[in-house]
Structures are given as structure tokens and as C-alpha cells.
Amino acid sequence: MIVKNVKAYYVTRSGPEVKAVDDVSFSIRDGEVFGIVGESGCGKSTLAAVMSLTAGRMLKIKSGEMTLDSHTVALSGPIKVPKDWHGKLVALLPQQSMNSLNPTARMRNFIVDVVRAHHPLMHPDEAVRQARERLEQLALPVRVLDSYPHQLSGGMRQRVVAVISTLLNPKLLIADEPTSALDVSSQRQLIQLIQQLLERGFITRTVYITHDLPMLRNIAHRIAVMYAGKVVEVGTTEEIIEQPTHPYTQALIASTLDLDPQLRGRQIEGISGAPPDLRYPPSGCRFHPRCSRALEICSREEPPILGEEGRLVACWWVQEQSGKGYREVEQ
Amino acid sequence: MTADLNLQKPSAGARVWATSLWHSLQSVFSPRFMFGFVLMLLLLAFGFLGPVIFNRDDPMEFVGLLYDPPSEEAWLGTDNFGHDVFTQLMYGTRTSIVIGLIAGSVATVIGILIGTVAGFQGGMVEEILMALTNIVITIPSIVILILLSIAFKTRSIVGMGVIIGVTAWPWTARAVRAQTSSLRTREHVDVARLSGTRTLSLIIWEIIPYMLSYIVMAFVLQLNSGILQEAALSMLGLGIDRGVSLGIMLQWALLWESVRTGAWWAFIPPTLFLTLIAFSLLLLQSSIDEIFNPRLRRS
Amino acid sequence: MQGLLTVYGENMSKFQQYILNKVFWFLFAFLIALIANFILPRLIPGNPVDAIIGQMSSGGGVSGEALEKVYAAYIAEFGLDKPLGEQFLTYIGRIAQGDLGVSFARSPARVQELIAEALPWTIALQLPAILIGWTLGNLLGVLAAYKKGWLDRALFPTFMFTSSMPYYCLSILLLYFLAVYLRIFPAGGGYSYAVSPGFNWTFITSALEHYFLPFVSLVIIFVGGQALGMRAMSIYELDADYVRFSRSLGVGDNRIIFYIFRNAMLPQVTGLALAIGSLVSGALITEIVFGYPGVGTLLFRSIRQSDYPVIQGITLFIMIAVLLANFFVDIAYGYIDPRIRARTAGER
């Protein structure tokens, strides 16, 4: 699948727009877990909202296009997204499962609503039967069907939400910081569940969004690094971790990977300065005020996108070192 | 060190008072607020300046017979006694608003007093005060008002306001207590306490400024319900026993069948004015509310 | 209070404790209400019997000797010559037997008989108005919040206006324009004077004709307030994550409105029960405006006639109704909302 030229700005009551996602493109391969990593406030959750077609009314999508299998949908403008996209092609696994579920509905009732939204003629019992079968396949307890959200533990609730999200076998699952509220063992169980869903073909591909690079290393096949609304580097997990080329990626890896998990903050240490105010993003390369490699051109012009399909980096400094075989690509 | 903090403290409190006021001023920009505000000013001017402007010094003067229709002398006709309805309307508006103001002030002061003391002291004091509050909340105020009103042989404007006020404070008290308990643990309160500020000035300078917006809103609500309660009591026959209020005008109009005889000038004006007062106060209250609770705002 | 209950609450479930707590508060508030109802009228300078006798004698036509007798009879009836404590006990004892005493103005009719006569009218007027107003208000409120746009822009100010309007003002205006000016409806009363109450067609049509205006005036006011509350609650619910998540899975608008409706409504259930509890006191003046033969009109007449036993009986009746409603709301709320049920029952 391909995501192309997504620009999504928040409209503020007074003053300029917040350029939360600014011209982001990437492609995801079948059967892949595609990680998106970045500090909080870099626009990754906004990207999740855009891709899962759940953008709120404050978010204006300026441009963008998403191609999923043979379907293409324009994300900008007053689009009418085909109803089937929600849940059947694209599904969201949200951050906080406690608030994501209607507090006064049992799981079985919510499941019936989800399934019948796409198969209006299906008998409710049949919908529940399918869900039960799915739970059994994934070795989850069937009794959760009769529970209210508050009756489940945080980890179990998040796993059940993942099952409900993928009940209709969506082509793309967008997991937006799904483990951020969970303890370590629940995190591991959820990740295993997502891998199982992929292996069994219940979902075709996953975008996994997080600020937690070490955790992403365990699940993602490829990683895109986001900074201040832009994708600065894309590569396989190994490439990103072992041979980061963008100065931001390098700083990110240096500051997060070897630390004790307890110390990993949302803020990336070791890089001086703070992420920019996205109402007034820096000119040229958005990272240049914090970049130790910044050249004079970085503050003037947007960096070129270098490399080849699947291994991209947007950086002037990298181009200067271009003996290493990077060349600008046409986007 | 202590001296330093002591010097800082009143100015911090004063600053919060000032910013609170500033925030209230900012709400002036909302059209809803402006509309309610201008309406209220007009009503106040009508009630308080009207008698002077139009030179009507006695609402009880007889200018005609029973239910004379509007004419050049009596712009809104006469009531069942032959009083001039227009003059009565001015005095009635004034009386109703005055009673509302007294009731609102009494209720707000008692509410703040009980709420802050309960929230600030905690423990046994809090439990007793809140138990009292809960009981007064459960007993319907109209019942207490009826019982209190018949217990008084004469009912003056002030007396009426006080009676209504003493039945209306619990909601304010309850909310003020909740806010106080959450404010109590804030750092600036601790600092002030450690620097030896007395409880009373602590409450005035470190607690109340932080919920000023809420208090203003509660007062507007109480003012509104005070005016309506007065009208309801008057229509039940338990209003002030000398003078005229909007409720008293309605009571006479109903008692003397002005509605069924078609003497619209006797009952439409007070009805309309009660509605306008209530509407302008609701606009004020809800626009202030939106300023302080942005969640309610719609883009 | 909480501490007191936990002493013998070791092997009691939290939910039982909750109920016991509420029962205790109910009884306590009830006692306070009884005392208030007993004490306040006795603060009248002199005593109520003096007041009524004064009125009777000023009307003339009653001989001094007869007055003496009436006076003595009333004093004995109310036990006003006895110490206050004893009076209170007699008062409690009588109430326990359902006896509210004798009406001054319509002696020898007993107060409970007068109330029983008026009450069906009040209930028949108010209960349907409350139920319909509540349901309609909730539906319109959630619709305005969810659909936004022109619907919200039209409904919101309308509701603002009707709910800010004192309910008796609307009654007066409706009565004048529809009954007096346009003569579409009868101008007051519970039924036409030409028919006598009974279970027959003429009486029922007459009663319905007289019913319509007061009913509509109550419904309009109730819809406004209810819709505003529901709209605010729904806007709050609309921002909830579960709405976004459900949408992301393609769950239809109707189902989502239903979720919001249900969740925003739980708090409104309290409002409904309290409205039913304050049914008698809620619209006393509507009845007066329309001359509807319910409790409000009875109260109005009793106040004019200084009929203290009836006034006291009505106030007591209102208080009991409201306290009971509060009590049942507290209990029922624990059952309706699974979240509260969980918190009080201590389940996970």
C-alpha cells in the first residue's frame, strides 16, 4: 500500500495552522509491520488519525492520497470515504482501550454492532459466533464476550480491542501507541497477538506507531523516523538501528537504545533544544536548529530526498557525503 | 525568608483577582454576553431610573378605574385597582430585582462561608456542614419558603430576599466545598500557610480568588432563581405585603380575572419582563460559563 | 457516618452498606422535614387558631359564644394548649396513622380527604407531561449535539429561551392567546361546569379539552430544560474516544447516537425521578393560572383562607414525595449504571 503527500494541519482558533503532518509519503509491503517512530508532538498520532480516516473536525487535511490494494482514496477535501473502508479495509487500534470502548456495552453487543455495520443481514448470534471462534483461534478467553470494559484488566482489554478491530480482516491495522499504558508483560502479549494476526492472515499489514524505539525493534520489519511533521528517514529495522544516516536518527538511537528501559522518556535526551513549535516550523530542514551537522544551506532550503525505494533519507549533510552512493530520488 | 513570602503573598492573590476580572472582561467579546448584558442594563435602567425620568413617584396612585385600556394618560392601561400599569411595571421590576439581589447575595455569602470552611477545615467540621447541606438540598425549597412565609406576619422586601436566600445556598456551598478541597493542597496555599497566614486571610487571598469566576456564575444563577421564586411565592399569595413586584402584579391580575376578561395590559407586561430578566441572566450565565469551560464551546 | 457503618459492616457487601447509608440519610432528612413542618407554622404570632378566629369574627355574623366554642374545639383538636413536646408527639402519632387533621375553612373535611380529591388531577396533568417532555427533550438534545449544523442552530436558542422562561409565564401567555384571544381552547378549569364528573364520554372529552393547554405549557418548558442538559452531556460524550473508535470501525451513526444517548442519559435518569418526585410542587402555579382543580389550586385557596392545616398537609406531602424520589434515585442509580454498580459492589 502507498501513502502519498499527506499534509494535515490543525486549525487553531486564532492565528496560524499547526503543521502536524507535512508532505509525508511512504509505502508498506504485504505482511509487514511498518514502524513509525518519533518524539511526542512529531505528528505521528495525527498521521494515524489521517490514515485510519478518523480525523477530528479541527484537523484539516490539505492533500494526500492512500492506495490500498486496488483501491485509491483521496484524503483531502470533502471526501466521502466508502463506508466499507472503515473497519474492513482500514482499522484502528487506539492508544487507550479503557476510553475506546463504550463503558455501558458488553463486548458481545459492541461486536454485533461492528459486524452488522458491514453485514447488515447477519444474525447477531452469527456475529458473536465468529468472534468466539476468533478468540479461540487466538487463545483468548471466550468469557470476555460477556464482560463490560471495566471488568477486564488493562492488558486483556487492549488485546480484546485488537481482536475486535481486526474481526473483519482489514488490510491495514493502524496501531497508535497501543502499548503505552500497559505493563511490560502485557506489552509483550499484545505484540505477540499482533504478530499472530499477521501470520494467520487476519490482517495484511500493520502500521505501528510509537515513541519507543527499543520496543519497535522487536516487532517492526521496517521503520520510518518522523521529526516535526516530516519523515526524515526510512529503512529496514536493521538499517535504521545499525546504520542510521540522518543526524536525527543517529541522535535518537544514541540516546534511547542503550539506556535502561526505565529511563526511556518521551523526550529524547542528548539532543539539545526542544522539538519546534509546529505553528512556526523552522525554515529549510526542520531539524537544523538542533542538528550538530547543520550546514549553511539547511536553514534555507528543504533537504533533498536521497536513496532508493525502501531506503530513504532527507538530509543536506548526507548529500554532501554522497560518495556513499546516495542520490536524489524523484518522489 | 518568611518575610519575603509574606510580602509576596498578597500581591499574588491580588494578581489572581485581577486576572480573574480580566477573564470576565474578556467574555465581553462574546455576542451572547453583550446581548444579555445590554438587556440587563436596559431592565435596570427601566426599574431604577424610569420613575425619575417619567416622573412617576407613586405606583399606588389611582389614575383610573378597573382595567382601563391603554390610553395617552396610562400608557399600559390600569390594573384592577385603577393603578397605572406602566408605573407599577417600573416599580415592580425594581422590587423584583432588589429581592433577587438580596436573595442572591445572602445565598452566595452563606454558600461561600459554609463551602470554604467545610472544604478548608475538613474532618468533623466538613462532615457536619455537608450533612446539613445535603439535607437542605433534599427538602424542596418551595416548601420551606411557603412555611417560612406563613410564619412571618409581615413580609418586607428585605425579609423576602433573606427568606429566599436562606433556602438557596446549598448548591453553592456544595460546589465551593469541592473547589476549596482541591485548591487547599495547591502549592501557593501551602506556602502561605507555612508563612503563618491566618485562616481567614488565607481563604480570602489564596482560595476565593481562584474560584471567583465560579462564584460570579453561581451568584447570577441565584439572582435569577431568587427573582423567579419571589414571583412564584407572590402568585401563591405569599408575596411582600406592601409595595409592588412583578409577581404581585401577576397575582392581582390572576385573582381579578384579567386574563379571562382580556385585559392583556395587566398581565402581559409583567410576564414579559419576568421572561426578559430570566433570559438575560441565562445568557450572561451561560456565556460566562463558556469562557471558563472551553469544553462547552463549539467551533 | 461512613465509619459508623463499617463497624458492623465487616461481612456486609459494599452495596448493602451503600443502601444502608442511604436509608439512614433518608430517615434523617425525613425527621428534619417533619420538625420543620411542625415548628414553622407555630411561629405565627399568637397561633393559627387566633388568626382564623380573627378572620371569622371580622366577617361578622358569628356570635361571640359560638366563636368561643369553635375556638375551644380547635385548640383541643390541635392540642395547642399542651406543651410543645407533647404536641409534637401527637403530631407524629397522627401522621403515622395517615391523619393530617381537620381543615379550618372546610371543616369537618379532613385534610387528607381534600388532598386525595385534588391529587389525581395533579398526577394526571404532570406525570404524562414529565414523561413525554423528558423523552422528547432527550431525543432532541442528543440530535442537536450529534447532527450540529442548522438543526443545532435552530434548536439551541429556542431551548435556551423556553427553558429560561418561567413556566407560569408561558402558561399565562398560552392561556391568553389560545383560549381567550383565539378561543380555540376552554379558558381554564378541569372540565366544563355543564358536565358532572363521571366515567362517560361527555365528561372525558370535556376533561381532555381542558387538559390540553396546561399539559402543552408544561411539556414545552420541560423539553427545553431537558434538551439543553442532554445536549451538553452529549457534546461531552461525543468527544469520548469510544465514539472515534466505533466510527473507525464503521459502526453506523444510528448505533453511535444510541451509545451516546444511553451514556448521556444515565445522569438524566436522576432528573426524571426527581421531576416525578417534585411533581406536586413543580408546577403549582400552572394549575392556579388555568384554575385546574389540582393540589396547586388547593394550596392557593388554602393560603388565601389561612387554612393552615391544609397548607401544612400539602407541604408535608410534597416533602415526603421529594424525599422518597431522592431515595429511590440513589438506589436505582446503583443498579442502572454498571460502573457505579461495580464501584459499590467492589467487583473488578
Coordinates of N, CA, C and O in Angstrom, one line a residue, chain B residues 32 127 130-132 134-135 137-140 142-144 146-148 150-153 224 227-238 250-252 254-255 258-264 267-268 270-272 274-276 278-280 282-283 286 290 295-298, chain C residues 1 25 28-29 32-33 36-37 40-41 43-45 144-145 148 152 156-157 160-161 163-170 172-173 175-177 180 187-189 228 231-232 235-236 239 281 284-285 288-291 296 299-300 303-304 308 311-312 315 318-319 322-323 326:
Chain B
R32 N -23.2 36.8 22.7 CA -24.2 36.4 23.6 C -24.2 37.1 24.9 O -25.2 37.6 25.5
E127 N -17.8 17.2 57.7 CA -18.9 16.2 57.6 C -20.2 16.8 58.1 O -21.2 16.6 57.5
M130 N -21.5 19.4 55.6 CA -22.0 18.8 54.4 C -23.3 18.0 54.6 O -24.2 17.9 53.7
A131 N -23.4 17.4 55.8 CA -24.6 16.7 56.1 C -25.8 17.7 56.1 O -26.8 17.5 55.5
L132 N -25.5 18.9 56.7 CA -26.6 19.9 56.8 C -26.9 20.3 55.4 O -28.1 20.4 55.0
N134 N -26.6 18.7 52.6 CA -27.3 17.6 51.8 C -28.8 17.6 52.2 O -29.7 17.3 51.4
I135 N -29.0 17.8 53.5 CA -30.4 17.8 54.0 C -31.2 18.9 53.4 O -32.3 18.8 52.9
I137 N -30.6 20.5 50.7 CA -30.8 20.3 49.3 C -32.0 19.3 49.0 O -32.8 19.6 48.1
T138 N -32.1 18.3 49.9 CA -33.2 17.3 49.6 C -34.6 17.9 49.9 O -35.5 17.6 49.2
I139 N -34.7 18.8 50.9 CA -36.0 19.3 51.2 C -36.3 20.4 50.2 O -35.6 21.4 50.0
P140 N -37.4 20.3 49.4 CA -37.7 21.2 48.3 C -37.9 22.6 48.9 O -38.6 22.9 49.8
I142 N -39.4 25.3 47.8 CA -40.7 25.9 47.8 C -41.4 25.7 49.0 O -42.2 26.5 49.6
V143 N -41.3 24.4 49.6 CA -42.0 24.1 50.8 C -41.5 24.9 52.0 O -42.3 25.5 52.7
I144 N -40.2 25.0 52.1 CA -39.6 25.8 53.2 C -40.0 27.3 53.0 O -40.4 28.0 54.0
I146 N -42.8 28.4 51.6 CA -44.2 28.5 52.0 C -44.3 28.6 53.5 O -44.9 29.4 54.1
L147 N -43.6 27.6 54.1 CA -43.7 27.5 55.6 C -43.1 28.8 56.3 O -43.7 29.3 57.2
L148 N -42.0 29.2 55.8 CA -41.4 30.4 56.4 C -42.2 31.6 56.1 O -42.4 32.5 57.0
I150 N -45.5 31.9 55.7 CA -46.7 32.0 56.5 C -46.3 32.2 58.0 O -47.1 32.7 58.7
A151 N -45.1 31.9 58.3 CA -44.7 32.1 59.7 C -44.4 33.6 60.0 O -44.4 34.0 61.2
F152 N -44.2 34.4 59.0 CA -44.0 35.8 59.2 C -45.3 36.6 58.9 O -45.9 36.4 57.9
K153 N -45.6 37.4 59.9 CA -46.8 38.2 59.8 C -46.7 39.3 58.7 O -47.5 39.5 57.9
N224 N -31.2 34.9 39.5 CA -32.2 34.5 38.6 C -33.3 33.7 39.4 O -34.5 34.0 39.4
I227 N -35.4 35.8 41.8 CA -36.4 36.6 41.2 C -37.7 35.7 40.9 O -38.8 36.1 41.1
L228 N -37.4 34.6 40.3 CA -38.5 33.7 40.0 C -39.2 33.1 41.2 O -40.4 33.0 41.2
Q229 N -38.4 32.8 42.2 CA -39.1 32.3 43.5 C -40.0 33.3 44.0 O -41.1 33.0 44.5
E230 N -39.5 34.6 44.0 CA -40.3 35.7 44.6 C -41.6 35.7 43.8 O -42.7 35.9 44.4
A231 N -41.5 35.7 42.5 CA -42.8 35.8 41.7 C -43.7 34.6 42.0 O -44.9 34.8 42.2
A232 N -43.1 33.4 42.1 CA -43.9 32.2 42.4 C -44.6 32.4 43.8 O -45.8 32.1 43.9
L233 N -43.9 32.8 44.8 CA -44.5 33.0 46.1 C -45.6 34.0 46.1 O -46.6 33.8 46.7
S234 N -45.3 35.1 45.3 CA -46.3 36.2 45.3 C -47.6 35.7 44.6 O -48.7 36.0 45.1
M235 N -47.4 34.8 43.6 CA -48.6 34.3 42.9 C -49.4 33.3 43.8 O -50.6 33.2 43.6
L236 N -48.7 32.7 44.7 CA -49.3 31.8 45.7 C -50.1 32.6 46.7 O -50.8 32.1 47.5
G237 N -49.8 33.9 46.8 CA -50.4 34.8 47.8 C -49.5 35.0 49.0 O -50.0 35.3 50.1
L238 N -48.2 34.7 48.8 CA -47.3 34.9 50.0 C -46.2 35.9 49.7 O -45.1 35.8 50.1
L250 N -48.8 40.1 38.9 CA -49.4 38.9 38.3 C -50.5 38.3 39.2 O -51.5 37.8 38.7
Q251 N -50.2 38.3 40.5 CA -51.1 37.7 41.4 C -52.5 38.5 41.3 O -53.5 37.8 41.2
W252 N -52.4 39.8 41.3 CA -53.7 40.5 41.2 C -54.3 40.3 39.9 O -55.5 40.2 39.8
L254 N -54.3 37.7 38.1 CA -54.9 36.4 38.0 C -56.1 36.4 38.9 O -57.2 35.8 38.6
L255 N -56.0 37.0 40.1 CA -57.1 37.0 41.1 C -58.3 37.7 40.5 O -59.4 37.3 40.8
S258 N -58.0 39.1 35.0 CA -57.7 39.9 33.9 C -57.4 39.1 32.6 O -57.7 39.5 31.5
V259 N -56.9 37.9 32.7 CA -56.6 37.0 31.6 C -57.9 36.7 30.9 O -58.1 36.9 29.7
R260 N -58.9 36.2 31.7 CA -60.1 35.8 31.0 C -61.0 36.9 30.6 O -61.9 36.7 29.7
T261 N -60.8 38.1 31.1 CA -61.6 39.3 30.6 C -60.9 40.0 29.5 O -61.4 40.9 29.0
G262 N -59.7 39.5 29.2 CA -59.0 40.0 28.0 C -58.2 41.3 28.3 O -57.8 42.0 27.3
A263 N -58.0 41.6 29.6 CA -57.2 42.8 29.9 C -55.7 42.5 29.8 O -55.1 42.5 30.8
W264 N -55.3 42.4 28.6 CA -53.9 41.9 28.4 C -52.8 42.8 29.0 O -51.8 42.4 29.4
F267 N -51.4 41.8 32.5 CA -50.6 40.6 32.8 C -49.5 40.4 31.8 O -48.5 39.8 32.1
I268 N -49.7 40.8 30.5 CA -48.6 40.6 29.5 C -47.3 41.3 29.9 O -46.2 40.8 29.9
P270 N -45.9 42.3 32.9 CA -45.1 41.6 34.0 C -44.6 40.3 33.5 O -43.4 39.9 33.8
T271 N -45.4 39.5 32.8 CA -45.0 38.2 32.2 C -43.7 38.4 31.4 O -42.7 37.7 31.5
L272 N -43.9 39.4 30.5 CA -42.8 39.6 29.5 C -41.5 40.1 30.3 O -40.4 39.6 30.0
L274 N -40.6 39.4 33.4 CA -40.0 38.3 34.1 C -39.2 37.4 33.1 O -38.1 37.0 33.4
T275 N -39.8 37.2 32.0 CA -39.1 36.4 31.0 C -37.9 37.0 30.5 O -36.8 36.4 30.4
L276 N -37.9 38.3 30.3 CA -36.7 39.0 29.8 C -35.6 39.0 30.8 O -34.4 38.8 30.5
A278 N -35.2 36.8 33.2 CA -34.7 35.4 33.2 C -33.8 35.1 32.0 O -32.7 34.5 32.2
F279 N -34.2 35.5 30.9 CA -33.5 35.3 29.6 C -32.1 36.0 29.7 O -31.1 35.4 29.3
S280 N -32.1 37.2 30.1 CA -30.8 38.0 30.0 C -29.9 37.4 31.1 O -28.7 37.2 30.8
L282 N -29.8 34.2 32.0 CA -29.3 32.9 31.5 C -28.3 33.2 30.4 O -27.3 32.4 30.4
L283 N -28.5 34.2 29.6 CA -27.4 34.5 28.6 C -26.1 34.8 29.3 O -25.1 34.3 28.9
S286 N -24.6 31.6 30.9 CA -24.1 30.6 30.0 C -22.9 31.2 29.2 O -21.9 30.4 28.9
E290 N -19.2 29.5 29.4 CA -18.4 29.0 28.2 C -17.0 29.5 28.3 O -16.0 28.9 27.8
R295 N -14.7 23.5 27.1 CA -15.3 22.3 26.5 C -16.6 22.5 25.9 O -17.0 21.8 25.0
L296 N -17.4 23.5 26.5 CA -18.7 23.7 26.0 C -18.7 24.5 24.7 O -19.7 24.5 24.0
R297 N -17.6 25.1 24.4 CA -17.5 25.9 23.2 C -17.6 25.0 21.9 O -17.0 24.0 21.9
R298 N -18.3 25.5 20.9 CA -18.3 24.8 19.7 C -17.6 25.6 18.6 O -17.8 26.9 18.6
Chain C
M1 N -20.0 9.0 59.6 CA -21.2 8.2 59.1 C -20.6 7.0 58.4 O -21.0 5.9 58.8
W25 N -29.8 8.3 55.8 CA -29.9 9.7 55.3 C -31.4 10.0 55.1 O -31.8 11.1 55.4
F28 N -33.1 10.5 58.3 CA -32.7 11.7 59.0 C -33.3 12.9 58.4 O -33.9 13.8 59.1
A29 N -33.3 13.0 57.0 CA -33.9 14.1 56.3 C -35.4 14.2 56.6 O -36.0 15.3 56.7
I32 N -36.0 15.8 59.9 CA -35.8 17.2 59.8 C -37.0 17.9 59.1 O -37.5 18.9 59.6
A33 N -37.5 17.2 58.1 CA -38.7 17.7 57.4 C -39.9 17.8 58.3 O -40.6 18.8 58.3
A36 N -39.5 20.7 60.7 CA -39.7 21.9 60.1 C -41.1 22.2 59.8 O -41.7 23.3 60.1
N37 N -41.8 21.1 59.4 CA -43.2 21.3 59.1 C -44.0 21.5 60.4 O -45.1 22.1 60.3
L40 N -42.4 25.5 62.0 CA -42.6 26.8 61.3 C -44.0 27.4 61.4 O -44.1 28.6 61.8
P41 N -45.0 26.7 61.1 CA -46.4 27.3 61.3 C -46.6 27.8 62.7 O -47.4 28.7 62.9
L43 N -44.7 29.3 64.5 CA -44.0 30.6 64.8 C -44.9 31.7 64.5 O -44.6 32.9 64.8
I44 N -46.1 31.5 63.9 CA -47.0 32.5 63.6 C -47.4 33.2 64.9 O -47.7 32.6 65.9
P45 N -47.3 34.6 64.9 CA -47.5 35.3 66.2 C -48.9 34.9 66.7 O -49.9 34.8 65.9
A144 N -29.5 17.3 18.4 CA -28.8 18.7 18.2 C -27.3 18.5 18.4 O -26.6 19.1 17.6
A145 N -26.9 17.8 19.4 CA -25.5 17.7 19.6 C -24.8 16.9 18.5 O -23.7 17.2 18.1
K148 N -25.5 18.6 14.7 CA -24.9 20.0 14.6 C -25.7 20.8 13.5 O -26.8 20.6 13.3
D152 N -29.0 22.2 15.1 CA -28.5 22.8 16.4 C -28.7 24.3 16.5 O -29.1 24.8 17.5
F156 N -31.0 25.1 19.6 CA -30.3 25.6 20.8 C -30.9 26.9 21.3 O -31.3 27.0 22.5
P157 N -31.0 27.9 20.5 CA -31.6 29.2 21.0 C -33.0 29.0 21.5 O -33.4 29.6 22.4
M160 N -32.9 27.5 24.8 CA -32.4 28.5 25.7 C -33.6 29.4 26.2 O -33.7 29.7 27.3
F161 N -34.4 29.8 25.2 CA -35.4 30.7 25.5 C -36.5 30.1 26.3 O -36.9 30.5 27.4
S163 N -36.4 27.4 28.1 CA -36.1 26.9 29.4 C -35.8 28.1 30.3 O -35.8 27.9 31.6
S164 N -35.4 29.2 29.8 CA -35.2 30.4 30.7 C -36.5 31.0 31.1 O -36.6 31.7 32.1
M165 N -37.5 30.7 30.3 CA -38.8 31.3 30.6 C -39.5 30.7 31.9 O -39.6 29.5 31.9
P166 N -39.9 31.5 32.8 CA -40.6 30.9 34.0 C -41.8 30.2 33.5 O -42.5 30.7 32.6
Y167 N -42.0 29.0 34.1 CA -43.0 28.1 33.5 C -44.4 28.7 33.6 O -45.2 28.6 32.7
Y168 N -44.7 29.5 34.6 CA -46.0 30.1 34.7 C -46.2 31.2 33.7 O -47.3 31.5 33.3
C169 N -45.1 31.9 33.2 CA -45.3 32.9 32.2 C -45.8 32.3 30.9 O -46.7 32.9 30.3
L170 N -45.2 31.2 30.5 CA -45.7 30.5 29.3 C -47.1 30.1 29.5 O -47.9 30.3 28.5
I172 N -49.4 31.6 31.2 CA -50.3 32.8 31.1 C -50.4 33.2 29.6 O -51.6 33.4 29.1
L173 N -49.3 33.2 28.9 CA -49.4 33.6 27.5 C -50.2 32.6 26.7 O -51.0 33.0 25.9
L175 N -52.6 30.6 27.7 CA -54.0 30.8 28.1 C -54.6 32.0 27.4 O -55.7 31.9 26.9
Y176 N -53.9 33.1 27.4 CA -54.5 34.3 26.8 C -54.6 34.1 25.3 O -55.7 34.3 24.8
F177 N -53.6 33.7 24.6 CA -53.6 33.7 23.2 C -54.5 32.6 22.6 O -55.3 32.8 21.7
V180 N -58.3 32.7 25.3 CA -59.1 33.9 25.4 C -59.2 34.7 24.0 O -60.2 35.0 23.5
A187 N -61.1 28.3 28.6 CA -60.2 29.2 29.4 C -60.2 28.8 30.9 O -60.5 29.5 31.8
G188 N -59.8 27.6 31.1 CA -59.5 27.2 32.5 C -60.5 26.2 33.1 O -61.5 25.9 32.5
G189 N -60.1 25.7 34.3 CA -60.9 24.7 34.9 C -60.5 23.3 34.5 O -59.6 23.2 33.6
L228 N -31.5 20.9 26.7 CA -30.3 21.6 26.9 C -29.3 20.8 27.7 O -28.1 20.7 27.4
R231 N -28.1 17.9 25.6 CA -27.2 18.4 24.6 C -25.8 18.6 25.1 O -24.8 18.1 24.5
A232 N -25.7 19.2 26.3 CA -24.4 19.4 26.9 C -23.7 18.1 27.3 O -22.5 17.9 27.0
I235 N -22.5 16.4 24.0 CA -21.3 17.0 23.4 C -20.1 16.5 24.2 O -19.1 16.1 23.6
Y236 N -20.3 16.3 25.5 CA -19.2 15.8 26.3 C -18.9 14.3 25.8 O -17.8 13.9 25.6
D239 N -17.0 13.7 22.4 CA -15.6 13.8 22.4 C -14.9 12.5 22.9 O -13.7 12.4 22.9
S281 N -45.0 19.8 43.6 CA -44.6 21.1 43.8 C -44.1 21.8 42.6 O -44.0 23.0 42.5
L284 N -47.1 24.1 40.7 CA -48.3 24.6 41.4 C -49.0 25.7 40.7 O -50.2 25.8 40.6
I285 N -48.2 26.6 40.1 CA -48.7 27.9 39.6 C -49.4 27.7 38.3 O -50.4 28.4 37.9
I288 N -52.8 27.1 39.1 CA -53.5 28.3 39.5 C -53.9 29.1 38.3 O -55.0 29.6 38.2
V289 N -52.9 29.2 37.4 CA -53.2 30.0 36.2 C -54.4 29.5 35.4 O -55.3 30.2 35.0
F290 N -54.5 28.1 35.3 CA -55.5 27.5 34.5 C -56.8 27.2 35.4 O -57.7 26.6 34.9
G291 N -56.7 27.5 36.6 CA -57.8 27.1 37.5 C -58.0 25.6 37.5 O -59.1 25.1 37.6
G296 N -52.2 22.4 43.5 CA -51.7 23.8 43.4 C -52.9 24.7 43.7 O -52.7 25.7 44.5
L299 N -53.8 24.5 47.3 CA -52.8 25.3 48.1 C -53.1 26.8 48.1 O -53.1 27.5 49.1
F300 N -53.4 27.2 46.9 CA -53.6 28.6 46.6 C -54.8 29.1 47.5 O -54.8 30.1 48.2
I303 N -54.1 29.1 51.2 CA -53.3 30.2 51.6 C -54.2 31.5 51.8 O -54.1 32.2 52.8
R304 N -55.1 31.6 50.8 CA -56.0 32.8 50.9 C -56.9 32.7 52.1 O -57.3 33.7 52.7
Y308 N -54.4 26.8 57.7 CA -53.1 26.2 58.0 C -53.0 24.7 57.9 O -52.0 24.1 57.4
I311 N -52.5 23.7 54.4 CA -51.2 24.2 53.9 C -50.1 23.2 54.4 O -49.3 22.7 53.6
Q312 N -50.2 23.0 55.7 CA -49.2 22.1 56.3 C -49.2 20.7 55.8 O -48.2 20.0 55.5
T315 N -47.6 20.7 52.3 CA -46.1 20.8 52.3 C -45.5 19.5 52.8 O -44.5 19.1 52.3
I318 N -45.6 17.1 49.9 CA -44.6 17.4 48.9 C -43.3 16.9 49.4 O -42.5 16.3 48.7
M319 N -43.0 17.2 50.7 CA -41.6 16.8 51.2 C -41.4 15.3 51.2 O -40.4 14.8 50.8
V322 N -40.8 14.2 47.6 CA -39.4 14.5 47.1 C -38.4 13.7 47.8 O -37.4 13.1 47.1
L323 N -38.5 13.5 49.1 CA -37.5 12.7 49.8 C -37.5 11.2 49.3 O -36.5 10.6 49.0
N326 N -35.8 11.1 45.9 CA -34.3 11.2 46.0 C -33.8 9.8 46.5 O -32.8 9.4 46.0

